[in-house]
PDB file of C-alpha atoms in Angstrom:
ATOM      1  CA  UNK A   1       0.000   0.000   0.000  1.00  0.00           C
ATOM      2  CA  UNK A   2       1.369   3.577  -1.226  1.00  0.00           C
ATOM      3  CA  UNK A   3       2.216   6.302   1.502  1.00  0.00           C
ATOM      4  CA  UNK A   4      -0.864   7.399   3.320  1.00  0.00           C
ATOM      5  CA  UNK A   5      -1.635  10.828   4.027  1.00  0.00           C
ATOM      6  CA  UNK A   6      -3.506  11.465   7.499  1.00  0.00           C
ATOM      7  CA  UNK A   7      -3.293  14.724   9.089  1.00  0.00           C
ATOM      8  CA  UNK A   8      -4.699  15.873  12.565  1.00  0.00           C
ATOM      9  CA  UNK A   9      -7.289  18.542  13.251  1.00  0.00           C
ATOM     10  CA  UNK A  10      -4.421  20.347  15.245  1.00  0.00           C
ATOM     11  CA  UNK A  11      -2.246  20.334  12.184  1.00  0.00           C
ATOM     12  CA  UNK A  12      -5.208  21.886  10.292  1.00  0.00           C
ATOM     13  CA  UNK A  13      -5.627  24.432  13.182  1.00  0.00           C
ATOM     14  CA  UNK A  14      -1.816  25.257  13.165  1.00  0.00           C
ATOM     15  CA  UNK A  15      -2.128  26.279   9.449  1.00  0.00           C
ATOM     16  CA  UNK A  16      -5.415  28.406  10.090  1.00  0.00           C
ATOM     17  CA  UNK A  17      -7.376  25.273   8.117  1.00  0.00           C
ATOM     18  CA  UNK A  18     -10.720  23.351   8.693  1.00  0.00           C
ATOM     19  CA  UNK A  19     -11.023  19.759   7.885  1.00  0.00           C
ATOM     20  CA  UNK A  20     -13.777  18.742   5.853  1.00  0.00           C
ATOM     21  CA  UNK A  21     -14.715  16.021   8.466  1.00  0.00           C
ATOM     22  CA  UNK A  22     -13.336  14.088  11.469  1.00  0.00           C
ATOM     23  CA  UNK A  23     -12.626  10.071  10.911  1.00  0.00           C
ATOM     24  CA  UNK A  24     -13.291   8.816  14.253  1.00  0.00           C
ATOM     25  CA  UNK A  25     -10.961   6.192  14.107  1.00  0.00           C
ATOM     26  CA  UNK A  26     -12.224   4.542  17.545  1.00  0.00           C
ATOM     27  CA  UNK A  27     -10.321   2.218  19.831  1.00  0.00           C
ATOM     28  CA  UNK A  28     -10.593  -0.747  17.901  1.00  0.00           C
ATOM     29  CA  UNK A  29      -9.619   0.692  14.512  1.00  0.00           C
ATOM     30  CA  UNK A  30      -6.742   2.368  16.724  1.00  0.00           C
ATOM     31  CA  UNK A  31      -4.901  -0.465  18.620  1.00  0.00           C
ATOM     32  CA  UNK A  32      -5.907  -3.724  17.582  1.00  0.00           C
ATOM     33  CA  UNK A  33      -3.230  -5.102  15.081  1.00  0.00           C
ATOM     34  CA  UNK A  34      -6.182  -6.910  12.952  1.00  0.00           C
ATOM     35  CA  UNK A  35      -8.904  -3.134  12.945  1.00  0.00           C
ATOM     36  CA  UNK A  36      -5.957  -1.166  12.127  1.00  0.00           C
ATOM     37  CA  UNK A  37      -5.867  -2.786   8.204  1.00  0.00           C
ATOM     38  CA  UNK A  38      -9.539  -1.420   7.987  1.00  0.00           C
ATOM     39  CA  UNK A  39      -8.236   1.795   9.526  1.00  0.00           C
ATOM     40  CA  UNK A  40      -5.978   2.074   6.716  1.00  0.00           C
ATOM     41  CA  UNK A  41      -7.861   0.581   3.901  1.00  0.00           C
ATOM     42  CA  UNK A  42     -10.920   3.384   4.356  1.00  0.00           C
ATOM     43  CA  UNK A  43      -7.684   6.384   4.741  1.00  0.00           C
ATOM     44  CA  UNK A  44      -6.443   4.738   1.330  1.00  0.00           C
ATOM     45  CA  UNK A  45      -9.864   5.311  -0.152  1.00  0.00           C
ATOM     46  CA  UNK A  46     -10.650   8.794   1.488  1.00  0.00           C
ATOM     47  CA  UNK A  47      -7.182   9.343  -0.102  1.00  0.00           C
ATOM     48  CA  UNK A  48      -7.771   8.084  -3.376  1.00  0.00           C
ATOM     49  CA  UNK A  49     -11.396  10.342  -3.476  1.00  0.00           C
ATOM     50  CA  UNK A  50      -9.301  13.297  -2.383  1.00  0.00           C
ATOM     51  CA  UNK A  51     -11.464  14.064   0.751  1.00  0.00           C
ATOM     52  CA  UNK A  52     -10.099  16.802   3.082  1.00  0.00           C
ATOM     53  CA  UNK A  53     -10.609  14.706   6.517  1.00  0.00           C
ATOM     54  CA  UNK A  54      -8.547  14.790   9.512  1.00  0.00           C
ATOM     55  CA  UNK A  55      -8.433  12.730  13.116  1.00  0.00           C
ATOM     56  CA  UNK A  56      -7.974  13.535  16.579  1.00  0.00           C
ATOM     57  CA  UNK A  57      -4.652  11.498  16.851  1.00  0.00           C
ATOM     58  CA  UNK A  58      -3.917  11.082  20.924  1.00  0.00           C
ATOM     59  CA  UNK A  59      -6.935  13.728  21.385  1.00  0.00           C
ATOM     60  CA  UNK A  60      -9.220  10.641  20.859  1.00  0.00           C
ATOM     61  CA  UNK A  61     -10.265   8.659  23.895  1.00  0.00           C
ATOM     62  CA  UNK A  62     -12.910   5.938  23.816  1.00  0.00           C
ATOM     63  CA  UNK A  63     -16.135   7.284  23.047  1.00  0.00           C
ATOM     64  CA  UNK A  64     -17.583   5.664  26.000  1.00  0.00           C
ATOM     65  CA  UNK A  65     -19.812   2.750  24.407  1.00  0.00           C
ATOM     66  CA  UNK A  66     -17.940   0.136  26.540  1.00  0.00           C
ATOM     67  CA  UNK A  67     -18.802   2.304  29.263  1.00  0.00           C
ATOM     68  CA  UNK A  68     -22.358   2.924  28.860  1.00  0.00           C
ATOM     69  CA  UNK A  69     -23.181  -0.539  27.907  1.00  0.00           C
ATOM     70  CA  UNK A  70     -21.805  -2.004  31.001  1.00  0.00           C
ATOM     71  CA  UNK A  71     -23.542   0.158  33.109  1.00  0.00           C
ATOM     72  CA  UNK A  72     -20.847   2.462  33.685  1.00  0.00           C
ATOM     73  CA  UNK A  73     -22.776   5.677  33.026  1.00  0.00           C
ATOM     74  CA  UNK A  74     -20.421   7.796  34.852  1.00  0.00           C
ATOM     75  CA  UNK A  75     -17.104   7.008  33.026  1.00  0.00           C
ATOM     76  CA  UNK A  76     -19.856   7.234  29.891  1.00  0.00           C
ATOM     77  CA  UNK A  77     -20.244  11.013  30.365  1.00  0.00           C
ATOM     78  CA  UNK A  78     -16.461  11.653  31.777  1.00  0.00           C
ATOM     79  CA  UNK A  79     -15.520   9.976  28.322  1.00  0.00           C
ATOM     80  CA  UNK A  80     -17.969  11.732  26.436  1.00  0.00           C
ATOM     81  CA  UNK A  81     -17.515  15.362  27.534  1.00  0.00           C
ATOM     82  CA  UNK A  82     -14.193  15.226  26.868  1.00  0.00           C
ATOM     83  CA  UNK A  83     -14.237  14.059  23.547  1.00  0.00           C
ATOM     84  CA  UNK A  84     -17.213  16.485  22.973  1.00  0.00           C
ATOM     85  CA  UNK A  85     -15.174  19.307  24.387  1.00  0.00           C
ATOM     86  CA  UNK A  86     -11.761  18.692  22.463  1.00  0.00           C
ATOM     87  CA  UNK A  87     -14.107  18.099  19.129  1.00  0.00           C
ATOM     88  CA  UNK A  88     -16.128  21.702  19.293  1.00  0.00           C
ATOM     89  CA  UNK A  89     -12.610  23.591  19.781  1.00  0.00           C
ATOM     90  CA  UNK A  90     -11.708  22.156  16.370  1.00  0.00           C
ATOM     91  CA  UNK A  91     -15.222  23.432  15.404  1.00  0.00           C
ATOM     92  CA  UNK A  92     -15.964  19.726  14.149  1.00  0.00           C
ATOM     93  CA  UNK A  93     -19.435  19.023  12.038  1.00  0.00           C
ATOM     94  CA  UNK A  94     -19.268  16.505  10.528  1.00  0.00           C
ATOM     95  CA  UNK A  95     -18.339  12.443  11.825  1.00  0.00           C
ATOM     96  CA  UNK A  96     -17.244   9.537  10.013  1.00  0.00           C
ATOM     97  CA  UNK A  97     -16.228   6.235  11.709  1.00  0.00           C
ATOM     98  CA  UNK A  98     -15.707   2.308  10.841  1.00  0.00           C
ATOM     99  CA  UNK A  99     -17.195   1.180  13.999  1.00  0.00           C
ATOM    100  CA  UNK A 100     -20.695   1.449  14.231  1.00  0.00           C
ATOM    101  CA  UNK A 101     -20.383   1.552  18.648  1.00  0.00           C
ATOM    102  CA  UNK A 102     -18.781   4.956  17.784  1.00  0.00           C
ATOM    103  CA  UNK A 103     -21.324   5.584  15.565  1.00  0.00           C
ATOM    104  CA  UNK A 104     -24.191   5.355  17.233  1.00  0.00           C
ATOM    105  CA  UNK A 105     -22.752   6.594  20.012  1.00  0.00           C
ATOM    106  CA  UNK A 106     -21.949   9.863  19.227  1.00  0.00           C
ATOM    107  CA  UNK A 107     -24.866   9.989  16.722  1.00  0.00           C
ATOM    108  CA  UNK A 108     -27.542   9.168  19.414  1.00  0.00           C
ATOM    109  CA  UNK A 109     -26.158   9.913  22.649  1.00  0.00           C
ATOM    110  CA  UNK A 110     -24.039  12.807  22.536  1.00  0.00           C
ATOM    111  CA  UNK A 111     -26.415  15.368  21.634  1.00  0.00           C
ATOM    112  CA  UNK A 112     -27.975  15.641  25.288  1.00  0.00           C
ATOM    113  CA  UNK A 113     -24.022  16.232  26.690  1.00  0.00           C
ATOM    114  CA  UNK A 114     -23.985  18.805  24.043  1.00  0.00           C
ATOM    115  CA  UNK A 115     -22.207  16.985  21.368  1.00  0.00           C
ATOM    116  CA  UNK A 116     -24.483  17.801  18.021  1.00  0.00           C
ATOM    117  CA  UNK A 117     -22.608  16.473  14.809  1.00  0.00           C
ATOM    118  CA  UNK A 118     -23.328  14.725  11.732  1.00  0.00           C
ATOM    119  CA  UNK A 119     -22.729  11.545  11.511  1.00  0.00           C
ATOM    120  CA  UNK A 120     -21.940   8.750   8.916  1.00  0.00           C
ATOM    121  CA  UNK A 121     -20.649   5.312   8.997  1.00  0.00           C
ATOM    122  CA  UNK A 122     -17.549   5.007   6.721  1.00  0.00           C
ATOM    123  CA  UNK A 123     -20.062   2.572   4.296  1.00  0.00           C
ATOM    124  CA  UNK A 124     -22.826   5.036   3.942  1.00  0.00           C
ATOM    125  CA  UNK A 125     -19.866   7.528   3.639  1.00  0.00           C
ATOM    126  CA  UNK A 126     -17.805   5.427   0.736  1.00  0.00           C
ATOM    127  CA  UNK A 127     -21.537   5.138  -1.253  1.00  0.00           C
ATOM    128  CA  UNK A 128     -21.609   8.526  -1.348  1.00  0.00           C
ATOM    129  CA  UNK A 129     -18.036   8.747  -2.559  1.00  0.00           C
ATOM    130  CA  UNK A 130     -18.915   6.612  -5.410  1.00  0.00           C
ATOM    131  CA  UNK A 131     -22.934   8.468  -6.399  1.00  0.00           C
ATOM    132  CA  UNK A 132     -19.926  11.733  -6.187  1.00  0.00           C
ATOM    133  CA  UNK A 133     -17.747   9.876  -9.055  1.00  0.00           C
ATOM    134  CA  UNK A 134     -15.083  10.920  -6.104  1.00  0.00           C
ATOM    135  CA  UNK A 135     -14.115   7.449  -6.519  1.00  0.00           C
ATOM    136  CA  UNK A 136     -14.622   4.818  -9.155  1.00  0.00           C
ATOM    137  CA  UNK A 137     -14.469   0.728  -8.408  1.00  0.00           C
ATOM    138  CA  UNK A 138     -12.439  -0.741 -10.969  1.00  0.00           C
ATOM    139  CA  UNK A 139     -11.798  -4.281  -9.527  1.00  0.00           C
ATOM    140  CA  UNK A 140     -13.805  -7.015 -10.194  1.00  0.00           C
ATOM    141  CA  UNK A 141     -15.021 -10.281  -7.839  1.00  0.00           C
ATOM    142  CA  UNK A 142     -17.202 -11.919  -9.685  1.00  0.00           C
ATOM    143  CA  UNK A 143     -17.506 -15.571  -9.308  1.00  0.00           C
ATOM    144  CA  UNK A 144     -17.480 -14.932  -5.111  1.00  0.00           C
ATOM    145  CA  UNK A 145     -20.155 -15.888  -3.102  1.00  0.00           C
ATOM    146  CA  UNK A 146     -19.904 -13.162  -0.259  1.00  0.00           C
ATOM    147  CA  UNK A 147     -22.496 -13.389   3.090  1.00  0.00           C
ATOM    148  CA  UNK A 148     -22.835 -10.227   4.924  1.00  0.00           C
ATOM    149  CA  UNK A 149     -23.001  -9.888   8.308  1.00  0.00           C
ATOM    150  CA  UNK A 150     -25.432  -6.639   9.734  1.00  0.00           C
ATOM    151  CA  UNK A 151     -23.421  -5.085  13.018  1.00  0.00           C
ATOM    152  CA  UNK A 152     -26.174  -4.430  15.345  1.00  0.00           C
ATOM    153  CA  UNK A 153     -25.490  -0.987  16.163  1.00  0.00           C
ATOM    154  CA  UNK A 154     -25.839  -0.117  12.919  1.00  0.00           C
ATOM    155  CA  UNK A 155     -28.883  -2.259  11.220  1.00  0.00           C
ATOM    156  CA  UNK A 156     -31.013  -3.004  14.209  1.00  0.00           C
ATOM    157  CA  UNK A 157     -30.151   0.421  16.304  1.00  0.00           C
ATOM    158  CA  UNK A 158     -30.130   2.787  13.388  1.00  0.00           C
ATOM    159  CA  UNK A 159     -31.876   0.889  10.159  1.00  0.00           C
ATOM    160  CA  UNK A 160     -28.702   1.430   8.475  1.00  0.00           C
ATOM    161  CA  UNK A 161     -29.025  -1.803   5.559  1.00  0.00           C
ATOM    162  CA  UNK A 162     -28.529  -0.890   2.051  1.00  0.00           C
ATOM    163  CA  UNK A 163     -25.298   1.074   1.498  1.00  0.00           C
ATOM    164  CA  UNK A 164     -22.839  -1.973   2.924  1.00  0.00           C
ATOM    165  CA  UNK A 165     -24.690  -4.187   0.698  1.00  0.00           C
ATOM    166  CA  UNK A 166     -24.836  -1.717  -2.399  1.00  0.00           C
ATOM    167  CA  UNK A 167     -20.979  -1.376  -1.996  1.00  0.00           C
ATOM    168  CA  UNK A 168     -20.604  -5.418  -2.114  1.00  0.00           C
ATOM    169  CA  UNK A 169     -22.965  -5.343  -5.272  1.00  0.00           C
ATOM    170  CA  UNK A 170     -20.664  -2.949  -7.029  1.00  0.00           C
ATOM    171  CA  UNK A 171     -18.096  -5.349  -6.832  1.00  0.00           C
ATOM    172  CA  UNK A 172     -19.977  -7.656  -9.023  1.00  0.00           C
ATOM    173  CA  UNK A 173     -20.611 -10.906  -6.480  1.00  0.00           C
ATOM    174  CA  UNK A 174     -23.485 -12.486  -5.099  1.00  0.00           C
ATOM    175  CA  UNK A 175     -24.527 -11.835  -2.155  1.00  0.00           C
ATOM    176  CA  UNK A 176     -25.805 -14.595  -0.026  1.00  0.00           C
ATOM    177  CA  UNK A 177     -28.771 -13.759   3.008  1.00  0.00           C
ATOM    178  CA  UNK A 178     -28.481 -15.480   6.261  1.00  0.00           C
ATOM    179  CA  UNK A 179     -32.067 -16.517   7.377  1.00  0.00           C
ATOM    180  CA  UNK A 180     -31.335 -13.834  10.260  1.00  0.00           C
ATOM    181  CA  UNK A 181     -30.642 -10.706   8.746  1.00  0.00           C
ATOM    182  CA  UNK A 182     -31.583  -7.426   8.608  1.00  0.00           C
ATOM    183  CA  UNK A 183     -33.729  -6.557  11.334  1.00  0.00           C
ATOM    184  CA  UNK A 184     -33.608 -10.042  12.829  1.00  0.00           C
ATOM    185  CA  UNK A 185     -30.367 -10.494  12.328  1.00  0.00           C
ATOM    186  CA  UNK A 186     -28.079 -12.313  14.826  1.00  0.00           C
ATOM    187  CA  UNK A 187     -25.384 -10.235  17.109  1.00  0.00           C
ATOM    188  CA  UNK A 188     -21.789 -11.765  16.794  1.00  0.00           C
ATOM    189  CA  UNK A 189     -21.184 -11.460  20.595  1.00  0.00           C
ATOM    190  CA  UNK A 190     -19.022  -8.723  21.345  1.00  0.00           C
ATOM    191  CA  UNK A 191     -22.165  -5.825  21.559  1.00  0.00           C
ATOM    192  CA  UNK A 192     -23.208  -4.615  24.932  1.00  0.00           C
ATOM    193  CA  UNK A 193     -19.687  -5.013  26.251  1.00  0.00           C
ATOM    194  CA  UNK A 194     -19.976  -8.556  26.142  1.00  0.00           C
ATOM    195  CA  UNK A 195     -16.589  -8.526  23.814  1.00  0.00           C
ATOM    196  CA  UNK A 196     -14.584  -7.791  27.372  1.00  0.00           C
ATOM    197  CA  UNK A 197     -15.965 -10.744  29.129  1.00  0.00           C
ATOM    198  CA  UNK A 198     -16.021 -14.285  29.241  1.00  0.00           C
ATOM    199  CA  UNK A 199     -19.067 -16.511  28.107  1.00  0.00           C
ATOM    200  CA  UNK A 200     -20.881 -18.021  30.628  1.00  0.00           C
ATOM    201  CA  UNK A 201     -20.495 -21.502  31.956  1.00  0.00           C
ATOM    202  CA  UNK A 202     -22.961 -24.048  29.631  1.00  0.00           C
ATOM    203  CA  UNK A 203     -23.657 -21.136  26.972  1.00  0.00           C
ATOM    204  CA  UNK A 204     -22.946 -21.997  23.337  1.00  0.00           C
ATOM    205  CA  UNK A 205     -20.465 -18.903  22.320  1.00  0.00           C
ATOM    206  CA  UNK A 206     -22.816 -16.796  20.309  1.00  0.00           C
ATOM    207  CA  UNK A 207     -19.990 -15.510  17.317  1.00  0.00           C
ATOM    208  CA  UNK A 208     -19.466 -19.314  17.311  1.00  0.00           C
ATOM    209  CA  UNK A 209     -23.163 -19.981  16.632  1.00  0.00           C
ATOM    210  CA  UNK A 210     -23.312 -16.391  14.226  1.00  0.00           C
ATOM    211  CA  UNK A 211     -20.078 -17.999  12.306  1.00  0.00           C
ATOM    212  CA  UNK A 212     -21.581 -21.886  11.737  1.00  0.00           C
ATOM    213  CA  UNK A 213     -24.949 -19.906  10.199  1.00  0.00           C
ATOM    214  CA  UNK A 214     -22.643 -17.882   7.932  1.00  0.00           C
ATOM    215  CA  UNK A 215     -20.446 -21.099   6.722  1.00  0.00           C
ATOM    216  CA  UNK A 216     -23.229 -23.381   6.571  1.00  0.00           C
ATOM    217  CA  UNK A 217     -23.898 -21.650   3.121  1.00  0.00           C
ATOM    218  CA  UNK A 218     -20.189 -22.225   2.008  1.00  0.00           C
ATOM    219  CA  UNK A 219     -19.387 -18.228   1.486  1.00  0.00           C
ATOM    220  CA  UNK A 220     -15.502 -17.290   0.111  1.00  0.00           C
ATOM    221  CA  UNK A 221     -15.758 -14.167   2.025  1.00  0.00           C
ATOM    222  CA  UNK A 222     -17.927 -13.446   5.622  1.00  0.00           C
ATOM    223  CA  UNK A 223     -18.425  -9.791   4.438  1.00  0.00           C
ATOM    224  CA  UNK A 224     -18.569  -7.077   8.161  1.00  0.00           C
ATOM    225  CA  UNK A 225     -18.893  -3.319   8.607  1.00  0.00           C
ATOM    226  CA  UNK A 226     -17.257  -3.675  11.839  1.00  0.00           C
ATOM    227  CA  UNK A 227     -14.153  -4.295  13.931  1.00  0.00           C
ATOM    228  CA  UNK A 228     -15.911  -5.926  16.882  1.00  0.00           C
ATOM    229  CA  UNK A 229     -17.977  -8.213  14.163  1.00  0.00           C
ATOM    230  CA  UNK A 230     -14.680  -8.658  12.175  1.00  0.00           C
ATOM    231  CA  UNK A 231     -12.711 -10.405  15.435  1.00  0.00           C
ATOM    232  CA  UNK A 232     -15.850 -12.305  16.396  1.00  0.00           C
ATOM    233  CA  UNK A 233     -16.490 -14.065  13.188  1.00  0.00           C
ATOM    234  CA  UNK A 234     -12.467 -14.168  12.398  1.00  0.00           C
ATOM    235  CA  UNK A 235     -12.428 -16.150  15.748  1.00  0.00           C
ATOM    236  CA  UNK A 236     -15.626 -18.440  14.929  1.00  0.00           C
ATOM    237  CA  UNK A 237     -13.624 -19.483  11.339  1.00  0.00           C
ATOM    238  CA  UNK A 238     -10.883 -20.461  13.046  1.00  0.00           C
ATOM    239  CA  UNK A 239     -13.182 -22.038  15.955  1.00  0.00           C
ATOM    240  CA  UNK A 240     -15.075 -23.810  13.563  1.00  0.00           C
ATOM    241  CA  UNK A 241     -13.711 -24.644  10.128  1.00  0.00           C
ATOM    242  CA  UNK A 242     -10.178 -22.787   9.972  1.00  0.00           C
ATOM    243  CA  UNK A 243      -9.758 -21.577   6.412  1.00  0.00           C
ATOM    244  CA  UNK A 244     -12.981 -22.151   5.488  1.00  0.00           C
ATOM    245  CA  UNK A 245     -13.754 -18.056   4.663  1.00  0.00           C
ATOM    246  CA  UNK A 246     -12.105 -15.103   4.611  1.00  0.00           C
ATOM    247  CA  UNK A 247     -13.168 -12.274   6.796  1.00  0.00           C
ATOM    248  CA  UNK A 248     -13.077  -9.164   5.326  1.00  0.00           C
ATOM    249  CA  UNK A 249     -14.437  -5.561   6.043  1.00  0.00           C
ATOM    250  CA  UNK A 250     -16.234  -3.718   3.345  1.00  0.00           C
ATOM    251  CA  UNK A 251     -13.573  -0.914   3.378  1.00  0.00           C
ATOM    252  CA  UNK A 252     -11.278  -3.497   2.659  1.00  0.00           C
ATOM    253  CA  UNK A 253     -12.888  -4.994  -0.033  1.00  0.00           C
ATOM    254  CA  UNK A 254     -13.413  -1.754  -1.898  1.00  0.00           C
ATOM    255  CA  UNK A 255     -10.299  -0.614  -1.089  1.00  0.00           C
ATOM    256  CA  UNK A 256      -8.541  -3.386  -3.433  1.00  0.00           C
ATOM    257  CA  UNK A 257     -10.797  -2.956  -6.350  1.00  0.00           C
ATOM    258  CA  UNK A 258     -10.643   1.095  -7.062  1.00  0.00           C
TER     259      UNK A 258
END
């Protein structure tokens, strides 16, 4: 992958600039070795479209999901108001993030701490990219059956359905529907906070059950517009047929064929 160019909102406040958006590149997408290739892939195409974005760098903390979901509502707001006040001195507006916790976090639940920004997940982002002609897919997959997972904070929670799997169309596959999908689709464990704790003695691990629905219709690629989904399904692969799919974000998939 070519140099990438990634610049932070102080940079653009040094040079008396504003960024055209923040890319809230969220814990995940910032320190786990396996997120941080989807980090990069979505910078190559927000690159490549020539948007004028820029990220908090160590200004970012967690945006409190974790947090609030385990019933830490404290820490929640602690997390949030300072994210909320280091984002309005960069006179921020506009949000775009790969993890749809961050998402519809800061979409739904900032604005009563006083947080009020518009926000996009990077897949309804990248569609609008390509309706733009900021971006044009040149790659071609056809001949792959792809299954797509739906991240729960951002089908069920926000009705967010059609630009991850206009994006996968575009690349010229098939896609194939679990029987649970869409608005009764299946979580793949880690929501709710239940990524940072063990499963519970005589439970059947729910990414492993998510995974063996997903395989049982022989996919080449488990298709996710998430970093928590990505790790839970790369783990249920491994846990139940290693090598059997490859687990790919949609950022990374469009990001090798433009």
């Amino acid at each position: 992958m070519s140099q990438l160019q990634v610049k932070t909102m102080a940079e653009f406040m040094a040079e008396g600039k504003e960024a055209e958006l923040l890319f809230w590149v969220g814990s995940a997408g910032s320190f786990d070795d396996r997120a941080k290739k989807i980090t990069k892939a979505f910078v190559k195409i927000m690159n490549t479209a020539g948007v004028n974005f820029g990220v908090l760098g160590s200004e970012e903390s967690s945006s409190g999901d974790v947090a609030k979901r385990a019933g830490n509502e404290f820490l929640f707001q602690m997390q949030a108001l300072a994210n909320i006040e280091v984002m309005n001195t960069y006179n921020v507006k506009h949000i775009v993030t790969a993890c749809p916790h961050s998402y519809n976090t800061i979409k739904n639940e900032y604005p009563s701490l006083g947080g009020n920004y518009i926000v996009h997940h990077h897949t309804e982002f990248i569609s609008a990219l390509i309706a733009e002609g900021r971006i044009t897919i040149t790659g071609d997959l056809k001949g792959k059956d792809i299954v797509y997972h739906d991240p729960c904070y951002l089908g069920r929670a926000n009705g967010v359905y059609d630009p991850p799997r206009t994006l996968i169309k575009s690349l010229g596959v098939k896609i194939i529907e679990m029987k649970r999908t869409k608005s009764r689709s299946f979580c793949c464990g880690a929501g709710g906070a239940q990524m940072f704790k063990d499963v519970e003695k005589g439970d059947k691990e729910i990414n492993i059950d998510r995974t063996e629905e997903a395989l049982a219709l022989e996919p080449d690629i488990i298709a996710t517009g998430c970093p928590f989904c990505n790790t839970m399904m790369t783990d249920g692969v491994k846990a139940v047929d290693d090598g059997a799919a490859e687990v790919m974000d949609i950022a990374e998939l469009i990001s090798d064929n433009i």
